JSON list of C-alpha atoms in Angstrom, two decimals:
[
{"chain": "T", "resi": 13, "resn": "UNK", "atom": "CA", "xyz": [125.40, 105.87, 103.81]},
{"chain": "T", "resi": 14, "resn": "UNK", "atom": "CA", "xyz": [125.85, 109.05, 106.03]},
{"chain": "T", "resi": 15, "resn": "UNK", "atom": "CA", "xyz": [123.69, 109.40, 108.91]},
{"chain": "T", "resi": 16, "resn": "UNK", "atom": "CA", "xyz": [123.93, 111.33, 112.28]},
{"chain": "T", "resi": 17, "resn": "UNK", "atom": "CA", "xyz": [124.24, 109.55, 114.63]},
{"chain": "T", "resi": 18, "resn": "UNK", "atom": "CA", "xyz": [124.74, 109.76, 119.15]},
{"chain": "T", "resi": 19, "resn": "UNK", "atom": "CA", "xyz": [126.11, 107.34, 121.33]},
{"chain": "T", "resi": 20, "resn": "UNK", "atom": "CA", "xyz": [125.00, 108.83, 124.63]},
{"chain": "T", "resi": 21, "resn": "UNK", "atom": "CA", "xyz": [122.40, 111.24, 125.91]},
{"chain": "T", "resi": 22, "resn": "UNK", "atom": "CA", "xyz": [123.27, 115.39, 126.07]},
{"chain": "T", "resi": 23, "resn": "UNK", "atom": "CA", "xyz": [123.74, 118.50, 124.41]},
{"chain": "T", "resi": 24, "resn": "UNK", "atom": "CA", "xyz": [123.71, 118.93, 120.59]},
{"chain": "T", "resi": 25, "resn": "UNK", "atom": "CA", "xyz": [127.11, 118.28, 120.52]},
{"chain": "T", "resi": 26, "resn": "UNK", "atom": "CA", "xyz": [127.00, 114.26, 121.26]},
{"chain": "T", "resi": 27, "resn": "UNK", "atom": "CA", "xyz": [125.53, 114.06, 117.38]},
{"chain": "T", "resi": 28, "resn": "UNK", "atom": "CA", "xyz": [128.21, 113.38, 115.04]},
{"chain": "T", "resi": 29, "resn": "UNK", "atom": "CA", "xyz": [128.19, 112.39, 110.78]},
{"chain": "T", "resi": 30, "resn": "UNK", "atom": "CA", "xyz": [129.11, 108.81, 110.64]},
{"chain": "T", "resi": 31, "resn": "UNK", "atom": "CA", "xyz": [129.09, 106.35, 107.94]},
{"chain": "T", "resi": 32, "resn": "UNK", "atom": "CA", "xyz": [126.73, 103.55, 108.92]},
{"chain": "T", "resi": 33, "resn": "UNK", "atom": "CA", "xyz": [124.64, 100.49, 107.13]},
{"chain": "T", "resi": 34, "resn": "UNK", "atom": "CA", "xyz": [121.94, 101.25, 104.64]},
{"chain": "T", "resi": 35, "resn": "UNK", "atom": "CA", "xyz": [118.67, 100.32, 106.13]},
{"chain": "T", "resi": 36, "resn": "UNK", "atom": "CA", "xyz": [116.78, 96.93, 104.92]},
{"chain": "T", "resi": 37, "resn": "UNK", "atom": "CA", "xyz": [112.77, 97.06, 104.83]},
{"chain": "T", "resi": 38, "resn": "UNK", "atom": "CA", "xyz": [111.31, 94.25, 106.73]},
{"chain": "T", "resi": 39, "resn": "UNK", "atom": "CA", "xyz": [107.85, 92.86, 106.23]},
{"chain": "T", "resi": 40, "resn": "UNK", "atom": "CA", "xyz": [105.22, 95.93, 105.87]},
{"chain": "T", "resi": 41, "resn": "UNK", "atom": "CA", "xyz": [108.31, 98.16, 105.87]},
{"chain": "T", "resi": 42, "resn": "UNK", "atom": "CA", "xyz": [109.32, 100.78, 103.30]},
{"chain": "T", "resi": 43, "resn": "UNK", "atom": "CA", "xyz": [112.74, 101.98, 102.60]},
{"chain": "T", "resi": 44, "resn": "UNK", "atom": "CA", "xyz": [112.72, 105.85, 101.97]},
{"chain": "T", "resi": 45, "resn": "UNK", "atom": "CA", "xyz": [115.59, 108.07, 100.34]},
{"chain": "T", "resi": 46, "resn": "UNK", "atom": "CA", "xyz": [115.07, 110.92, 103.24]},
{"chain": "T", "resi": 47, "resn": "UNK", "atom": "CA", "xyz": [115.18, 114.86, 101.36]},
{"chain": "T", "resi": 48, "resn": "UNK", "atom": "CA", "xyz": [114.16, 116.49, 104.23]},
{"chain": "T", "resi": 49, "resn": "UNK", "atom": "CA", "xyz": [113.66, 115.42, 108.15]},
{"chain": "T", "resi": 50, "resn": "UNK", "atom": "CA", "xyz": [112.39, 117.40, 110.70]},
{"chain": "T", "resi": 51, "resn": "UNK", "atom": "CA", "xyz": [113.59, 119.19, 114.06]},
{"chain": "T", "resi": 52, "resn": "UNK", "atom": "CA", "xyz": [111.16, 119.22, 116.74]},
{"chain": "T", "resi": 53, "resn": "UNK", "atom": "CA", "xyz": [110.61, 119.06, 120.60]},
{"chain": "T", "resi": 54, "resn": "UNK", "atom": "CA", "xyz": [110.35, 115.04, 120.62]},
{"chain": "T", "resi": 55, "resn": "UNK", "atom": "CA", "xyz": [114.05, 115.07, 119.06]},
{"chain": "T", "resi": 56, "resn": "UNK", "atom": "CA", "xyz": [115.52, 117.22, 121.41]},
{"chain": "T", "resi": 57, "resn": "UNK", "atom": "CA", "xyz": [113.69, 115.09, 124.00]},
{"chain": "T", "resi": 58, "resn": "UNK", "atom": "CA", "xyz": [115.20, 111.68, 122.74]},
{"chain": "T", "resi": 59, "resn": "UNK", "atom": "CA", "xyz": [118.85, 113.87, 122.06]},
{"chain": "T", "resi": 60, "resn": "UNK", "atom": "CA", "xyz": [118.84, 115.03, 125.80]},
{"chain": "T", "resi": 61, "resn": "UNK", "atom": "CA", "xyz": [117.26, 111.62, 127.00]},
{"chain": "T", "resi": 62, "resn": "UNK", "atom": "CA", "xyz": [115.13, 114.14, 129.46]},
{"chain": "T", "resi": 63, "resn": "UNK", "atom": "CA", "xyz": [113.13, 114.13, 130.80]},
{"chain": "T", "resi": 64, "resn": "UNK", "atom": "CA", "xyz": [114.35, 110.56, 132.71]},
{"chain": "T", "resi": 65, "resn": "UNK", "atom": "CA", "xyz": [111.27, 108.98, 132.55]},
{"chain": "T", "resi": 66, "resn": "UNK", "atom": "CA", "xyz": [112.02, 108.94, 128.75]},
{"chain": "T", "resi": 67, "resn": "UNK", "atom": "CA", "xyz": [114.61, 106.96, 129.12]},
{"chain": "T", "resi": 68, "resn": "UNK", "atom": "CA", "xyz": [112.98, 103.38, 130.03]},
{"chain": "T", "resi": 69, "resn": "UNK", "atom": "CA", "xyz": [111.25, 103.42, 126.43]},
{"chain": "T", "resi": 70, "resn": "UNK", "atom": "CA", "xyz": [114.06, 104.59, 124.78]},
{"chain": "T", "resi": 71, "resn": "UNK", "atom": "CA", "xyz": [117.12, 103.39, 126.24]},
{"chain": "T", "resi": 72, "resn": "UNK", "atom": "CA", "xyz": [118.39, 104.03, 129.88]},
{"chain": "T", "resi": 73, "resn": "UNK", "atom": "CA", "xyz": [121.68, 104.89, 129.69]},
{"chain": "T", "resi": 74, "resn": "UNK", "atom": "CA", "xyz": [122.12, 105.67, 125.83]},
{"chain": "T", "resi": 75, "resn": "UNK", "atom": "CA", "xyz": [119.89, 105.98, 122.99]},
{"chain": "T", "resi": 76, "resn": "UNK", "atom": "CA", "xyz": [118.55, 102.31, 122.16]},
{"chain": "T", "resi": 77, "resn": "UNK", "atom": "CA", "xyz": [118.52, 103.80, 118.18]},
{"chain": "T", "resi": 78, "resn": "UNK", "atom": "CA", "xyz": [121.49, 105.92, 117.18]},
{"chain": "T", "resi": 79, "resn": "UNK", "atom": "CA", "xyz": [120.04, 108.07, 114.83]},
{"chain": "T", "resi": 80, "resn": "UNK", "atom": "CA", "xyz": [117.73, 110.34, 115.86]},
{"chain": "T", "resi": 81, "resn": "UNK", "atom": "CA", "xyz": [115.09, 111.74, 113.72]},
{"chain": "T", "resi": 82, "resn": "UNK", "atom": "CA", "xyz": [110.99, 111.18, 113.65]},
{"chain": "T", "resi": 83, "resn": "UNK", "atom": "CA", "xyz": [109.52, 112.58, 110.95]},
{"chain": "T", "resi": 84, "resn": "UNK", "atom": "CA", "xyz": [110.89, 112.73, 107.32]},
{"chain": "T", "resi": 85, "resn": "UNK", "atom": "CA", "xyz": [109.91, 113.56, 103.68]},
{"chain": "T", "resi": 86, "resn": "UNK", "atom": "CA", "xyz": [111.19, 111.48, 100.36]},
{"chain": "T", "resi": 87, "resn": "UNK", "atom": "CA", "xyz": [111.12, 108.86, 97.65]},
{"chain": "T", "resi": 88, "resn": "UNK", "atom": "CA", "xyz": [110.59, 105.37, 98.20]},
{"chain": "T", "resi": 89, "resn": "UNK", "atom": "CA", "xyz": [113.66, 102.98, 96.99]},
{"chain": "T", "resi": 90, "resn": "UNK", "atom": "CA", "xyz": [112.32, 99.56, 98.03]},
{"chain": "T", "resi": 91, "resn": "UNK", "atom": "CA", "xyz": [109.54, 98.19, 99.47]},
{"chain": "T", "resi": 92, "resn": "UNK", "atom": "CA", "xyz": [109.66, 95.17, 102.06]},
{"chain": "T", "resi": 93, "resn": "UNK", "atom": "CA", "xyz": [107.30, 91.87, 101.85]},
{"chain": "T", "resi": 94, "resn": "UNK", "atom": "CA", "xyz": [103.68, 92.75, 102.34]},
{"chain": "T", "resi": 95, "resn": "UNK", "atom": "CA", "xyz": [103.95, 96.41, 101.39]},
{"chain": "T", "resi": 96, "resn": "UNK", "atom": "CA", "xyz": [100.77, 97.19, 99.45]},
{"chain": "T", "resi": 97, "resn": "UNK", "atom": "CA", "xyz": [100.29, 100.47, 99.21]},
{"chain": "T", "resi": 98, "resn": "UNK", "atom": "CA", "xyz": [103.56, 102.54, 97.52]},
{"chain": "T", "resi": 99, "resn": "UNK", "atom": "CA", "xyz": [106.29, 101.46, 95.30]},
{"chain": "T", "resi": 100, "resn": "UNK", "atom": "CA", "xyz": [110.05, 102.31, 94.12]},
{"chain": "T", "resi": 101, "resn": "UNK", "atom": "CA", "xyz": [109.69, 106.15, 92.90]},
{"chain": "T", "resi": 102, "resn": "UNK", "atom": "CA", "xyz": [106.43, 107.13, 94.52]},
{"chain": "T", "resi": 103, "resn": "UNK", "atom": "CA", "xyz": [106.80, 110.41, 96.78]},
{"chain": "T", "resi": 104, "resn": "UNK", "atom": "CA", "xyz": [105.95, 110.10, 100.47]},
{"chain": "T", "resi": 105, "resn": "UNK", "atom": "CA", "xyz": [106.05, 111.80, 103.89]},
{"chain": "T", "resi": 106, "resn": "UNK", "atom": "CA", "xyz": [105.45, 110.27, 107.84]},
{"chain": "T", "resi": 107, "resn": "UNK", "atom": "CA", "xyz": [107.25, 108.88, 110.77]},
{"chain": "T", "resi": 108, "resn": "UNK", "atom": "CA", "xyz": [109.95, 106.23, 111.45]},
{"chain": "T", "resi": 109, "resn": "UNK", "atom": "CA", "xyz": [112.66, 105.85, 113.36]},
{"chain": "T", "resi": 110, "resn": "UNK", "atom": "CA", "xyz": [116.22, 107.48, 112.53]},
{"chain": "T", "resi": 111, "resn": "UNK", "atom": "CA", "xyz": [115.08, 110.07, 109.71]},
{"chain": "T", "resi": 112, "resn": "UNK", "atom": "CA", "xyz": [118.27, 112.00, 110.30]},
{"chain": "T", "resi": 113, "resn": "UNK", "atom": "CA", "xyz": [119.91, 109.88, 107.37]},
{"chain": "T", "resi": 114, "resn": "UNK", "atom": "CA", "xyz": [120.30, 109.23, 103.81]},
{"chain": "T", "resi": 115, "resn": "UNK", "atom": "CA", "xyz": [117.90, 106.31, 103.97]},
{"chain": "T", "resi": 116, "resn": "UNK", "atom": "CA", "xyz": [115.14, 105.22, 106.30]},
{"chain": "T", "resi": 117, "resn": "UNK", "atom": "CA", "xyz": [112.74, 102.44, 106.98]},
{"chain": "T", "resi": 118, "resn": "UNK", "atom": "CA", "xyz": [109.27, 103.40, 108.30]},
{"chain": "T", "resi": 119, "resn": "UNK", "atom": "CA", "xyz": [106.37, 101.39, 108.26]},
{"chain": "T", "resi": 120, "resn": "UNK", "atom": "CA", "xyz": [103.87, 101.68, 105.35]},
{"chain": "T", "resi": 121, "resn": "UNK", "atom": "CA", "xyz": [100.97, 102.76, 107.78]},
{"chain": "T", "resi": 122, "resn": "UNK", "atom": "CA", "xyz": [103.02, 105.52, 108.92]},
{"chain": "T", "resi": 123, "resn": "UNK", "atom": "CA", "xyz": [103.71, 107.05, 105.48]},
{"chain": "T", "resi": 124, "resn": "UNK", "atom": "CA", "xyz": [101.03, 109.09, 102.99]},
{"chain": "T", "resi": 125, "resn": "UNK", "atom": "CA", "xyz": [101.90, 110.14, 99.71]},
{"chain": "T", "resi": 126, "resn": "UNK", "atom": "CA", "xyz": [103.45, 113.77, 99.56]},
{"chain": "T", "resi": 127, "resn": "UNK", "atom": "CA", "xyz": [100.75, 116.47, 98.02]},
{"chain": "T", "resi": 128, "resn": "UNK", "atom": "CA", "xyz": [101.84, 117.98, 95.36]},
{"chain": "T", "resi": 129, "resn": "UNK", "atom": "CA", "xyz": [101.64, 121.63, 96.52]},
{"chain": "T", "resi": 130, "resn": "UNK", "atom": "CA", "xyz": [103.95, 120.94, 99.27]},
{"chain": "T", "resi": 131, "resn": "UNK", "atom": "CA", "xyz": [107.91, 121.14, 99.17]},
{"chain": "T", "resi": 132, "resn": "UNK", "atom": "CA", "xyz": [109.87, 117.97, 100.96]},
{"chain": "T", "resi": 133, "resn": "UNK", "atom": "CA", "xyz": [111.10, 120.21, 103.69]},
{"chain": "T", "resi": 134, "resn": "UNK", "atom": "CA", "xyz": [107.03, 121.33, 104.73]},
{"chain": "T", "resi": 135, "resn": "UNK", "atom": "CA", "xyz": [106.12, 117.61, 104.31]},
{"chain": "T", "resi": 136, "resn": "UNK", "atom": "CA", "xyz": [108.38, 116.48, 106.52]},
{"chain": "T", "resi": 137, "resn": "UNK", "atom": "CA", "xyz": [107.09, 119.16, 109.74]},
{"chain": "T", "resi": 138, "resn": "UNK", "atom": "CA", "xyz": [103.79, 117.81, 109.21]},
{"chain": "T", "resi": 139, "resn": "UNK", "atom": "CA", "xyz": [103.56, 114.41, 111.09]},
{"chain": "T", "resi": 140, "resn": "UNK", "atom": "CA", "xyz": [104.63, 115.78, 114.65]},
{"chain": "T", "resi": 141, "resn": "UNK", "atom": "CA", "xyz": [104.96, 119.72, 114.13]},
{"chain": "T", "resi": 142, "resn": "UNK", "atom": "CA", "xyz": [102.09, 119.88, 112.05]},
{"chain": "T", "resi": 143, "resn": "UNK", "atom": "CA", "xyz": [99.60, 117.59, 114.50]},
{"chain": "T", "resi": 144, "resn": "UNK", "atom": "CA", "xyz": [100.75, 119.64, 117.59]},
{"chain": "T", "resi": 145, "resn": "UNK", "atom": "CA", "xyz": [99.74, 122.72, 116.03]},
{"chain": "T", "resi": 146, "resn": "UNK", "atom": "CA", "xyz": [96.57, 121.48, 115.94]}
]
């Protein structure tokens, strides 16, 4: 699958397209087919790896996950063991790690199912954009 991806910490220019692996959903985990991911201050944050005190959490000399991305909007492909509460086809939006991709995991606690009246691209700002506004 296509993902962007960063192999060090700096301007927007360190993100590149690269082929990588398809995600698998662990236990409680959901597998998502990612329409629309958003851009906000925490990604530029974990891009720039500053401020430095960042970087103990999330790697110290390059990003411990390659693709960046926090929030995303989609369909879920697979579900994991344990996963309860959506299945193949159902439309969702939340947080997870590396939404900047075709596919990506993120726990089922951290997804809701999509309204209706919203677009992928507004689900996806909601989780981080859309709780800061707050």
């Amino acid at each position: 699958m296509k993902a962007i991806v960063q192999d060090r910490y700096g301007p927007v220019d360190v993100l590149r397209l690269d082929e990588v692996d398809r995600p698998v959903p662990g236990r409680g985990e959901v597998l998502v087919r990612v329409h629309a991911a958003a851009v906000d201050q925490g990604v530029w944050h974990l891009v720039t790896g500053l401020p430095y005190a960042l970087r103990p959490a999330f790697g110290l000399r390059a990003p411990r996950v390659r693709t960046p991305g926090m929030d995303l909007a989609g369909r879920v492909e697979a579900v994991g063991p344990d996963v309860t509460r959506v299945r193949p086809g159902d439309e969702v939006y939340g947080s997870c790690q590396g939404s900047f991709a075709e596919y990506a995991c993120a726990k089922e606690d951290a997804l809701a199912p999509k309204p209706e009246g919203l677009g992928f691209e507004e689900a996806a700002t909601v989780p981080v954009s859309g709780v800061t506004a707050l």
